[in-house]
Short mmCIF file of C-alpha atoms in Angstrom, two decimals:
data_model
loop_
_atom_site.label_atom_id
_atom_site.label_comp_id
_atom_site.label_asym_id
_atom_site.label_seq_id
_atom_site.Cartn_x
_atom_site.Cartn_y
_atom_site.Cartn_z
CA UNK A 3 0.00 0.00 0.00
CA UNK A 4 1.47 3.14 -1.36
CA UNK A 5 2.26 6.00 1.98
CA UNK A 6 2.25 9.99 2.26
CA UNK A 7 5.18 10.38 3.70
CA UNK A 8 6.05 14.49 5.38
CA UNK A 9 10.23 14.69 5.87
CA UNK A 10 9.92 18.17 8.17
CA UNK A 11 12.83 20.50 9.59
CA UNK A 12 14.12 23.52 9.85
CA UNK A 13 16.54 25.05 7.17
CA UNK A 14 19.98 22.98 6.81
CA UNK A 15 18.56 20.05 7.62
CA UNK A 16 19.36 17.96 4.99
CA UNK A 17 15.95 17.73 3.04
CA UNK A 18 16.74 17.92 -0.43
CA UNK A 19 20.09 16.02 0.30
CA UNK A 20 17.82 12.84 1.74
CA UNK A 21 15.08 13.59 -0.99
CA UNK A 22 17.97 13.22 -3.58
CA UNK A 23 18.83 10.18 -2.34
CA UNK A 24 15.89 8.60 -1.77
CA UNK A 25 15.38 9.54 -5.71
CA UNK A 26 18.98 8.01 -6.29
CA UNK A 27 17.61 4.55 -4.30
CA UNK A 28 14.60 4.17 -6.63
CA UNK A 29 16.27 5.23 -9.93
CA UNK A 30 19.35 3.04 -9.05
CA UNK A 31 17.17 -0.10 -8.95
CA UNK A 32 15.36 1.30 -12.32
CA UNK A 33 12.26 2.53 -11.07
CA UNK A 34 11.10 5.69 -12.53
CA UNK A 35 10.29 8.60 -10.23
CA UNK A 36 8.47 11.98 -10.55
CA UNK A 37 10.55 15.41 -9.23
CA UNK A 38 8.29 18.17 -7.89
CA UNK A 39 9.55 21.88 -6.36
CA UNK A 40 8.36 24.70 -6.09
CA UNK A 41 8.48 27.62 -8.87
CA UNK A 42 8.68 30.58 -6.66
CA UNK A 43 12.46 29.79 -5.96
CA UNK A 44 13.91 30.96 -9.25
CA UNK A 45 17.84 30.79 -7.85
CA UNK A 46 18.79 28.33 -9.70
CA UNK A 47 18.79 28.04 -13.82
CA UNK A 48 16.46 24.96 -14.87
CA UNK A 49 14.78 24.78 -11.85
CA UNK A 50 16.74 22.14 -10.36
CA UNK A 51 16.29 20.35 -6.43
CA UNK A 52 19.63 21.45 -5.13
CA UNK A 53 21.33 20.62 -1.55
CA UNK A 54 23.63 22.55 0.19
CA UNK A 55 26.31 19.86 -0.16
CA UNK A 56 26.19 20.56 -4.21
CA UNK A 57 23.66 17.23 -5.64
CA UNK A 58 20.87 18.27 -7.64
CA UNK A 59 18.42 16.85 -9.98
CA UNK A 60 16.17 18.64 -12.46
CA UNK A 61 12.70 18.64 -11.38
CA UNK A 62 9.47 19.70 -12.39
CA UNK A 63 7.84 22.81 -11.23
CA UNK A 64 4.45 23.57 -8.93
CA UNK A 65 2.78 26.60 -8.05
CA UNK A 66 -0.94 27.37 -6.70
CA UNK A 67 -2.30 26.44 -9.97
CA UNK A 68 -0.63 23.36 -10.90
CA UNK A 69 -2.94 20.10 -10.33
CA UNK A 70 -0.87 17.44 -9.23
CA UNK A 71 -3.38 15.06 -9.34
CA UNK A 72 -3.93 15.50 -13.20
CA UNK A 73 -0.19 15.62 -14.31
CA UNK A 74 1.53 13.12 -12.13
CA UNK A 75 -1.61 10.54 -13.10
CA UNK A 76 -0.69 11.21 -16.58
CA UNK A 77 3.01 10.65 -16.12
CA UNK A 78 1.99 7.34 -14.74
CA UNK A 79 -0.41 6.47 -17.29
CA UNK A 80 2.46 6.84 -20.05
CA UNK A 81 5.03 5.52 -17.78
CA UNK A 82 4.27 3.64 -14.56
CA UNK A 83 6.11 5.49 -11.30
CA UNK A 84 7.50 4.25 -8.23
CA UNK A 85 7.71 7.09 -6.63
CA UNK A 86 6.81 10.92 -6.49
CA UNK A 87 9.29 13.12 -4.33
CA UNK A 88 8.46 16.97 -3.63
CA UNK A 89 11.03 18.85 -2.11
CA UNK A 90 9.81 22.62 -1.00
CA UNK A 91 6.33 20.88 0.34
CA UNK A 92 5.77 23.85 2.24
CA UNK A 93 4.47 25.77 -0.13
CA UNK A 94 2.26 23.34 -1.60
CA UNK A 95 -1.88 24.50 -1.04
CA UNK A 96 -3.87 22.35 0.79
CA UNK A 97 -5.54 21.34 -2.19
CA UNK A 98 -2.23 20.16 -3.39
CA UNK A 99 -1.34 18.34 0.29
CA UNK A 100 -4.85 16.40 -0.50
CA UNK A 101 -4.17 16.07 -4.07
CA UNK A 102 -0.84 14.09 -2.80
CA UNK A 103 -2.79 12.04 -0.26
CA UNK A 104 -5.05 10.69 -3.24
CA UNK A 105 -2.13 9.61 -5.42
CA UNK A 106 -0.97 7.23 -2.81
CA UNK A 107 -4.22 6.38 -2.14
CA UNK A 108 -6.19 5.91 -5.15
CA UNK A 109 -2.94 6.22 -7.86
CA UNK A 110 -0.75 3.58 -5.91
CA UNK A 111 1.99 6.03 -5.83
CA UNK A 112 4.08 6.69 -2.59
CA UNK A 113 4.65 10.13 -2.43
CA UNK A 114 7.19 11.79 -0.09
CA UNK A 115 7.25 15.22 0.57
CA UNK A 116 9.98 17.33 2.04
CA UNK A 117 9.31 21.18 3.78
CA UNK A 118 9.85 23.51 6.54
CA UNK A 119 7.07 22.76 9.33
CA UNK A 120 7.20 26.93 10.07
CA UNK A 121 7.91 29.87 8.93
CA UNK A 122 10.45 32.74 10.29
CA UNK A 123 7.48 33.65 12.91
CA UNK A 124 7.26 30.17 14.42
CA UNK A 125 3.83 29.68 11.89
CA UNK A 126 2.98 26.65 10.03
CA UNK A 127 2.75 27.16 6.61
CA UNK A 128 -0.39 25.83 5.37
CA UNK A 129 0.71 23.28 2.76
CA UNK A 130 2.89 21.99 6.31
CA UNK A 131 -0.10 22.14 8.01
CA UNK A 132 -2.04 19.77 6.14
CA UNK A 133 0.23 16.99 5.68
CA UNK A 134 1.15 17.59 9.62
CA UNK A 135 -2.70 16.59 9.60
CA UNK A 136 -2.64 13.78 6.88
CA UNK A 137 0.30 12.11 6.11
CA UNK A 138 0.62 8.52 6.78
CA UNK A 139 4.28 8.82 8.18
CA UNK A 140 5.70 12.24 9.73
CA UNK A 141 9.61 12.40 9.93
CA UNK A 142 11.56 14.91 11.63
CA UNK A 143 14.89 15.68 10.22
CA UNK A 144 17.15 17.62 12.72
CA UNK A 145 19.32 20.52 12.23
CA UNK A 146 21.77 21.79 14.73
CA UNK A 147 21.57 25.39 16.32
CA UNK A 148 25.19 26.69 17.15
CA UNK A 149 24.37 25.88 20.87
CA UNK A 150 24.33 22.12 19.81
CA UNK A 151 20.16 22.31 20.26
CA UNK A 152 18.20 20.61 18.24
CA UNK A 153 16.89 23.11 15.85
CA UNK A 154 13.08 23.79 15.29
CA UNK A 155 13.04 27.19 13.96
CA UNK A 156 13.97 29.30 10.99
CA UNK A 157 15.17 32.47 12.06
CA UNK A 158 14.95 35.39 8.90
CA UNK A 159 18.10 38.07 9.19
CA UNK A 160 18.81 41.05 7.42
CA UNK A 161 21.57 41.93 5.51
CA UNK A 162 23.34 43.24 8.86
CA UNK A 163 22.78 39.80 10.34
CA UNK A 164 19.98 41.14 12.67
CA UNK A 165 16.74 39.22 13.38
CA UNK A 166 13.61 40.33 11.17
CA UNK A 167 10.35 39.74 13.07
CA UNK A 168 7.64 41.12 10.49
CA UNK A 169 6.87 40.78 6.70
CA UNK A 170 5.73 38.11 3.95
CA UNK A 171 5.50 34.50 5.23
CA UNK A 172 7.66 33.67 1.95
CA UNK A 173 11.02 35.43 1.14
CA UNK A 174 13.67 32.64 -0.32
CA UNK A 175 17.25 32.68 0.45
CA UNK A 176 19.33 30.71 2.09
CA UNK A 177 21.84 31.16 4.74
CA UNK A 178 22.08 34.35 3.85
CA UNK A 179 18.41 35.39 5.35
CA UNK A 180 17.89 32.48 7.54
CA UNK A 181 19.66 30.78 10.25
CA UNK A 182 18.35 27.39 12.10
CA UNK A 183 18.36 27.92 15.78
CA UNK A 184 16.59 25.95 18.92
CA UNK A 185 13.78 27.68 19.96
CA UNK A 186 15.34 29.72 23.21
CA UNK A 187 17.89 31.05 20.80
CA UNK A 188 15.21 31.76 18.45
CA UNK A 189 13.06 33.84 21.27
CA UNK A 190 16.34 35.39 22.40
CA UNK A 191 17.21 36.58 18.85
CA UNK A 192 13.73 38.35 18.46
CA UNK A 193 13.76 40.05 21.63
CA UNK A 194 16.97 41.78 20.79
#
């Protein structure tokens, strides 16, 4: 029975690294998989599911109108799947989240997405939200804050390095607006 599967952390956890691998596993045994992110991070050229530690993959590309439901069926119609993998699940819609809970339940397909539980306010973000609610397996992926913490949070910084406490729920970067921190360094860093 095929699984939704929710890999959650903070930033620098490793997500896209074990989402590249998990690809890697499938394709290396000759199963075809499906490669989902999201299109609002336009850093790279050709879209592609990139790790910190420099693997990649090319991927296909969602945003709040694309119906997963409709083109990964299709994809498996013409060529059956093993496996769909989403890195950037956060920003998914719950319509989306859903839309991935019926592919592994109606379409056969496991499906594991990978995404930030919260944002740089300590807020889910709603695609998280849902497959918090729905997934068949959760799995936490750790990060370390520099105290040696685990880290749970996603602190935004400006260019100074200082902690930024308001704006939009999505601004992409990397470590250059966000740090990972436990949540007491987290607090502490806002109430600077």
């Amino acid at each position: 029975m095929a699984k939704l599967y929710f890999y959650y952390a903070s930033m620098n956890a490793g997500k896209s690294t074990n989402l590249l691998q998990a690809d890697f596993n499938y394709r290396e045994r000759g199963m075809a998989t499906m490669l989902w992110t999201a299109a609002l991070d336009n850093r790279s050229q050709g879209h592609p599911i990139a790790s910190r530690i420099g693997l990649e993959a090319n991927a296909h590309l969602f945003d709040g109108a694309t119906d997963l439901w409709a083109e990964v069926t299709a994809a498996h119609t013409a060529s059956p799947l093993a496996c769909v993998l989403i890195d950037e699940a956060q920003f998914l819609s719950p319509e989306q989240a859903w839309q991935c809970a019926r592919l592994a339940d109606e379409a056969g397909i496991p499906v594991l997405c990978y995404g930030l539980r919260t944002d740089f306010r300590g807020e889910l973000f709603a695609g998280s939200a849902v497959l918090l609610g729905i997934a068949d397996a959760l799995v936490e992926l750790k990060a370390v804050c520099h105290c040696g913490r685990k880290a749970t949070m996603n602190l935004r910084v400006d260019e100074s390095g200082a902690a930024v406490a308001h704006g939009a729920q999505t601004e992409i970067g990397g470590n250059d607006r966000y740090v990972a921190l436990c949540r007491k360094h987290f607090r502490a860093a806002l109430a600077r």
